[in-house]
PDB file of C-alpha atoms in Angstrom:
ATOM      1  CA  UNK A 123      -4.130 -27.133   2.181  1.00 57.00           C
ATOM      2  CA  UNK A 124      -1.654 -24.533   0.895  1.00 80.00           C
ATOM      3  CA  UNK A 125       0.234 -22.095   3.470  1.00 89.00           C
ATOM      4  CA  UNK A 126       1.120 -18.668   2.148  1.00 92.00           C
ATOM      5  CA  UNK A 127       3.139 -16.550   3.704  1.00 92.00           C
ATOM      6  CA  UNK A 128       3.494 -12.988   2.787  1.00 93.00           C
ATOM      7  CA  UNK A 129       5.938  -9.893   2.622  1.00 93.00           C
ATOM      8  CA  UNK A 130       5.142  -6.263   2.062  1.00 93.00           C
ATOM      9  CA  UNK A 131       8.313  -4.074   1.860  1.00 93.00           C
ATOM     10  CA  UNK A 132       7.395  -0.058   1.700  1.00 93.00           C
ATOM     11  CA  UNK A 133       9.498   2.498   0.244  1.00 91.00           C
ATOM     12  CA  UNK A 134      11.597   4.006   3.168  1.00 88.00           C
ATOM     13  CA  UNK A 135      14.973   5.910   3.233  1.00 88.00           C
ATOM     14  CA  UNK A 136      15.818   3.775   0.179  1.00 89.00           C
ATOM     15  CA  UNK A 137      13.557   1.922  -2.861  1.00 91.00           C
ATOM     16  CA  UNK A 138      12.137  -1.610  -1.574  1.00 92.00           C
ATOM     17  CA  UNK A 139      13.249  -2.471  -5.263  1.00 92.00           C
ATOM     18  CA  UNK A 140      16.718  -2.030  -4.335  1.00 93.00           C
ATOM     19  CA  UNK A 141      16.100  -4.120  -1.180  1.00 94.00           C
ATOM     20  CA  UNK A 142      14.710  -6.969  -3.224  1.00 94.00           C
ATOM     21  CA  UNK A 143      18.081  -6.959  -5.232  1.00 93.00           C
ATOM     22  CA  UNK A 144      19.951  -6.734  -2.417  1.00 93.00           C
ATOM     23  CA  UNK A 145      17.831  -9.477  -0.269  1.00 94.00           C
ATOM     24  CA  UNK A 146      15.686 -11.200  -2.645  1.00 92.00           C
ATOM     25  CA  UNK A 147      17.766 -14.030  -3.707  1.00 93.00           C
ATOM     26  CA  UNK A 148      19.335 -14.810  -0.248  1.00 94.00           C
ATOM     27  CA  UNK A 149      15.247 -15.089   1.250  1.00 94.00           C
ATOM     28  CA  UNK A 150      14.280 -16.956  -2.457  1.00 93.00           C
ATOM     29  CA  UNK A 151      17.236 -19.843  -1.559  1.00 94.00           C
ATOM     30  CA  UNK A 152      16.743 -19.879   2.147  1.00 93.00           C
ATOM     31  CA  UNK A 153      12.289 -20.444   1.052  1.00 93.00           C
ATOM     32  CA  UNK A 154      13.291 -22.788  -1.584  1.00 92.00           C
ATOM     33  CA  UNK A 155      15.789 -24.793   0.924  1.00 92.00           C
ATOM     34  CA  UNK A 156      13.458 -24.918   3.552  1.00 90.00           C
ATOM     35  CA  UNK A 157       9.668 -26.534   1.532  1.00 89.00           C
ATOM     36  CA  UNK A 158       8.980 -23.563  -0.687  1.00 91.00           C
ATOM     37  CA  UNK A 159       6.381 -24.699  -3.578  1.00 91.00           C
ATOM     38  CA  UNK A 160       6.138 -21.958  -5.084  1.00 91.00           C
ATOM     39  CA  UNK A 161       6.792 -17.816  -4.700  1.00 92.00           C
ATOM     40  CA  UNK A 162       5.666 -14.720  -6.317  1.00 92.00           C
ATOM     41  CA  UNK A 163       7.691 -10.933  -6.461  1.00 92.00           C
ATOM     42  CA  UNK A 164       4.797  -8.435  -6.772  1.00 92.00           C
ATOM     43  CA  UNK A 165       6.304  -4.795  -7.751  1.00 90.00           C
ATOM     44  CA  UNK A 166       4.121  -1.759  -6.906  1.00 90.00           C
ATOM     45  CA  UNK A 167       4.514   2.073  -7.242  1.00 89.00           C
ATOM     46  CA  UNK A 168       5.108   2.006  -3.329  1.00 89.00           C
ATOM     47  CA  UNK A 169       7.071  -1.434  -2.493  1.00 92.00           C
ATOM     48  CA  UNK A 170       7.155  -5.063  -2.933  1.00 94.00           C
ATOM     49  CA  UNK A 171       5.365  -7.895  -2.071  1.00 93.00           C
ATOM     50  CA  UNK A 172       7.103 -11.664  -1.624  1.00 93.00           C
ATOM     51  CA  UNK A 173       4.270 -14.217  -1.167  1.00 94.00           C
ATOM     52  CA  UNK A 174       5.797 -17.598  -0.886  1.00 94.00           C
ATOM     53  CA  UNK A 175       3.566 -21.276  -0.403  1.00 93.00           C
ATOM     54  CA  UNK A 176       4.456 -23.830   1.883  1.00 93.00           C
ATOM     55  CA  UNK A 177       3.194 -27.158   2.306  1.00 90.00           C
ATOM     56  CA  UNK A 178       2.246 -27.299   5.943  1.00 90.00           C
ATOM     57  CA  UNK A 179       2.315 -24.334   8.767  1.00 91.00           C
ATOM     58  CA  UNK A 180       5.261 -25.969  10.335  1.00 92.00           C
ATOM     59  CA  UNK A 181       7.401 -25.362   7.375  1.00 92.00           C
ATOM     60  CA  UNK A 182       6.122 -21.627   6.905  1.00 92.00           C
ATOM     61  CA  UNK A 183       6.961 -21.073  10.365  1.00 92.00           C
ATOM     62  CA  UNK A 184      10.206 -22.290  10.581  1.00 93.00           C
ATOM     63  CA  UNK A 185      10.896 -20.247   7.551  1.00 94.00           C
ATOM     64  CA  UNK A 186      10.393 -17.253   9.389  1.00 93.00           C
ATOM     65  CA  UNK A 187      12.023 -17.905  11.904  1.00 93.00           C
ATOM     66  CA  UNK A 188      15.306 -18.764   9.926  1.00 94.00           C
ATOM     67  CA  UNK A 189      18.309 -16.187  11.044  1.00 94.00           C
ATOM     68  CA  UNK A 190      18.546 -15.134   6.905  1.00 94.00           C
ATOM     69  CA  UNK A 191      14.628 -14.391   6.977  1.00 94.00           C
ATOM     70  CA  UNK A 192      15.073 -12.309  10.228  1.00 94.00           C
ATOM     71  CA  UNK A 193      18.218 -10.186   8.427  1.00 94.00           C
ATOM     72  CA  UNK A 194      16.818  -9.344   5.573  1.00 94.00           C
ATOM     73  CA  UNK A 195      13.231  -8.193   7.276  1.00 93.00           C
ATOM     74  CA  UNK A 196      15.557  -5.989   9.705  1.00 92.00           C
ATOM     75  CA  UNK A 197      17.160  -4.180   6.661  1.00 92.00           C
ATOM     76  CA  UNK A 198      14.055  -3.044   4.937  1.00 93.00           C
ATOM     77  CA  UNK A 199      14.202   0.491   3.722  1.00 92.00           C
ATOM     78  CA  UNK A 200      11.456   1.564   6.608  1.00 90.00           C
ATOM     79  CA  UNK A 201      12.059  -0.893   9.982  1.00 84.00           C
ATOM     80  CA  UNK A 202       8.941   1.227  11.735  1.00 87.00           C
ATOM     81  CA  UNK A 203       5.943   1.324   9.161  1.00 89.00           C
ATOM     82  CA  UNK A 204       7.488  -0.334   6.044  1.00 90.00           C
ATOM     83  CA  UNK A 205       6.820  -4.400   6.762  1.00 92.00           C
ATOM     84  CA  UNK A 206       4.073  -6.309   6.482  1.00 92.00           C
ATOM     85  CA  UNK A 207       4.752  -9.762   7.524  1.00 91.00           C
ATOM     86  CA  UNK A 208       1.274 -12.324   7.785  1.00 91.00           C
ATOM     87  CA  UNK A 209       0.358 -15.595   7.008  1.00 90.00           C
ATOM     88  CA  UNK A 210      -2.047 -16.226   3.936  1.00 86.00           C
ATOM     89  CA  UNK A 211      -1.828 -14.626   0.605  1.00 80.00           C
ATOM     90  CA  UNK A 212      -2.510 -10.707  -0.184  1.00 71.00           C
ATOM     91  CA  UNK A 213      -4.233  -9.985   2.900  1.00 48.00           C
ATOM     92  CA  UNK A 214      -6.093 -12.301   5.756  1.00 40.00           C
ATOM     93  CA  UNK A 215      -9.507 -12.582   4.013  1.00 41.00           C
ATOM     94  CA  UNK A 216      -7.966 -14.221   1.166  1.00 42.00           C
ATOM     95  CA  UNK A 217      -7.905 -12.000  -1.607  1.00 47.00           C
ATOM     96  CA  UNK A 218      -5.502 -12.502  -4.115  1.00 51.00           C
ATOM     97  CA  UNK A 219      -4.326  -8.972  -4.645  1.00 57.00           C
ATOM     98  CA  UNK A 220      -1.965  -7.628  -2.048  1.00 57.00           C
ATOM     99  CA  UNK A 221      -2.978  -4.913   0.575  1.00 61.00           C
ATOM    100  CA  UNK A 222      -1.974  -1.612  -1.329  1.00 67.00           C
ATOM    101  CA  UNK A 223      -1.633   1.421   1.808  1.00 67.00           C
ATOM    102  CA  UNK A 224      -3.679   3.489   2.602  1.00 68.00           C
ATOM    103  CA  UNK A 225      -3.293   7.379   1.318  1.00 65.00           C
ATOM    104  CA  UNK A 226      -1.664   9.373   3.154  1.00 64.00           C
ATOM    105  CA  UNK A 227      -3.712  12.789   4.825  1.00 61.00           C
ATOM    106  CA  UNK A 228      -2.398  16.027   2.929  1.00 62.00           C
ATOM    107  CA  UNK A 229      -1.976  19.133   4.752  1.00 62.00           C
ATOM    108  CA  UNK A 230      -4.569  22.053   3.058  1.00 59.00           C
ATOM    109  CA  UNK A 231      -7.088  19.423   1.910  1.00 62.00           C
ATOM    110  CA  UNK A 232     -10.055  21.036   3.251  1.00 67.00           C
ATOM    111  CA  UNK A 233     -12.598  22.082   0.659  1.00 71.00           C
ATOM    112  CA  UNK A 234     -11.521  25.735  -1.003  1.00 72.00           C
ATOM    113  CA  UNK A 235     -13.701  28.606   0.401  1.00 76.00           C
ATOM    114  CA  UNK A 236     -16.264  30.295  -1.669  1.00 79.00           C
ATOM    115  CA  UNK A 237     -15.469  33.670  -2.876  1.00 80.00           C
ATOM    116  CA  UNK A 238     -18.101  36.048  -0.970  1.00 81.00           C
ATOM    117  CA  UNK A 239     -20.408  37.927  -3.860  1.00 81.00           C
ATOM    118  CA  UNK A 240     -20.616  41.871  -3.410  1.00 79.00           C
ATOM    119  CA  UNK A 241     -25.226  42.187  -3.536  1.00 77.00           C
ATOM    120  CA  UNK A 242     -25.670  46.021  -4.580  1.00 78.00           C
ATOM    121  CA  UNK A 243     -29.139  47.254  -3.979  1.00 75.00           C
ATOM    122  CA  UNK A 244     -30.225  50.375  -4.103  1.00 75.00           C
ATOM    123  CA  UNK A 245     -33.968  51.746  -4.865  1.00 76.00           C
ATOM    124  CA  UNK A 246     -35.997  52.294  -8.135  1.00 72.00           C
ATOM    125  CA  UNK A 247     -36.114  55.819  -9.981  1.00 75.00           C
ATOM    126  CA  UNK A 248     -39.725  57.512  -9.650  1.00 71.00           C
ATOM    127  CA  UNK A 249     -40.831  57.318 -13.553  1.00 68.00           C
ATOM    128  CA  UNK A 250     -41.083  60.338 -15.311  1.00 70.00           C
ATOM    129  CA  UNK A 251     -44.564  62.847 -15.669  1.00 70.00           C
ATOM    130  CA  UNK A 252     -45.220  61.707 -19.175  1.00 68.00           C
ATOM    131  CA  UNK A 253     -44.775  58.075 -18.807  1.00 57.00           C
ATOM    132  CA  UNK A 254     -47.541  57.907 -16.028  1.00 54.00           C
ATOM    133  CA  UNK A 255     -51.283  56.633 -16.620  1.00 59.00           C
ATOM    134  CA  UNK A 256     -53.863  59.012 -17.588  1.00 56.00           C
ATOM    135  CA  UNK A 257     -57.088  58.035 -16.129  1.00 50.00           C
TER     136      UNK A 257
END
């Protein structure tokens, strides 16, 4: 049975594309080192995703544990809400697209109020003598 283990990196102070060149080949050497199969770089409009396959859970584990893997998760561009670190591959129910975040609430998105119609009414003219019914 195959063991994924995946990385989400947001977009923080800094790109998570410049963290992948500035990390990505240390954690690619220290997975490949250490049972990798195989890995995947996923880039996205907010981050990247590293999802790397091990062949047993011990090996995945020890991976992350590995002082490299634990550096270069502690530099990511956002350390409070930009990692994602879980076993399996693009999300625990095991679909294989990654997790993309959720969008965030904008300030003023309530729905835009109606503009209020002006209602004239007023009361009919009396028709003239001539125009009335001759019976």
């Amino acid at each position: 049975m195959d063991h994924w283990l995946t990385i989400e990196v947001f977009d923080g102070e800094h790109s998570a594309s410049q963290w992948r060149l500035a990390r990505g080949d240390a954690l690619t050497e220290a997975a490949l080192t250490n049972g990798a199969e195989q890995w995947v770089w996923h880039e996205h409009r907010w981050g990247v995703v590293l999802e790397i396959e091990f062949g047993s859970e011990d090996r995945r584990d020890a991976f992350r544990r590995l002082p490299v893997v634990t550096a270069a998760l502690d530099a990511v561009p956002d350390p409070v809400r930009g990692l994602l670190v879980y076993p399996g591959r693009g999300g625990g129910a095991g679909c294989r697209m990654p997790r993309t975040p959720r969008p965030l609430p904008m300030a003023g998105a309530g729905a835009v109020p109606v503009p209020a119609e002006s209602v004239r009414m007023g009361l009919a003219e009396a028709l003239p003598p001539m125009f009335s019914e001759v019976g």
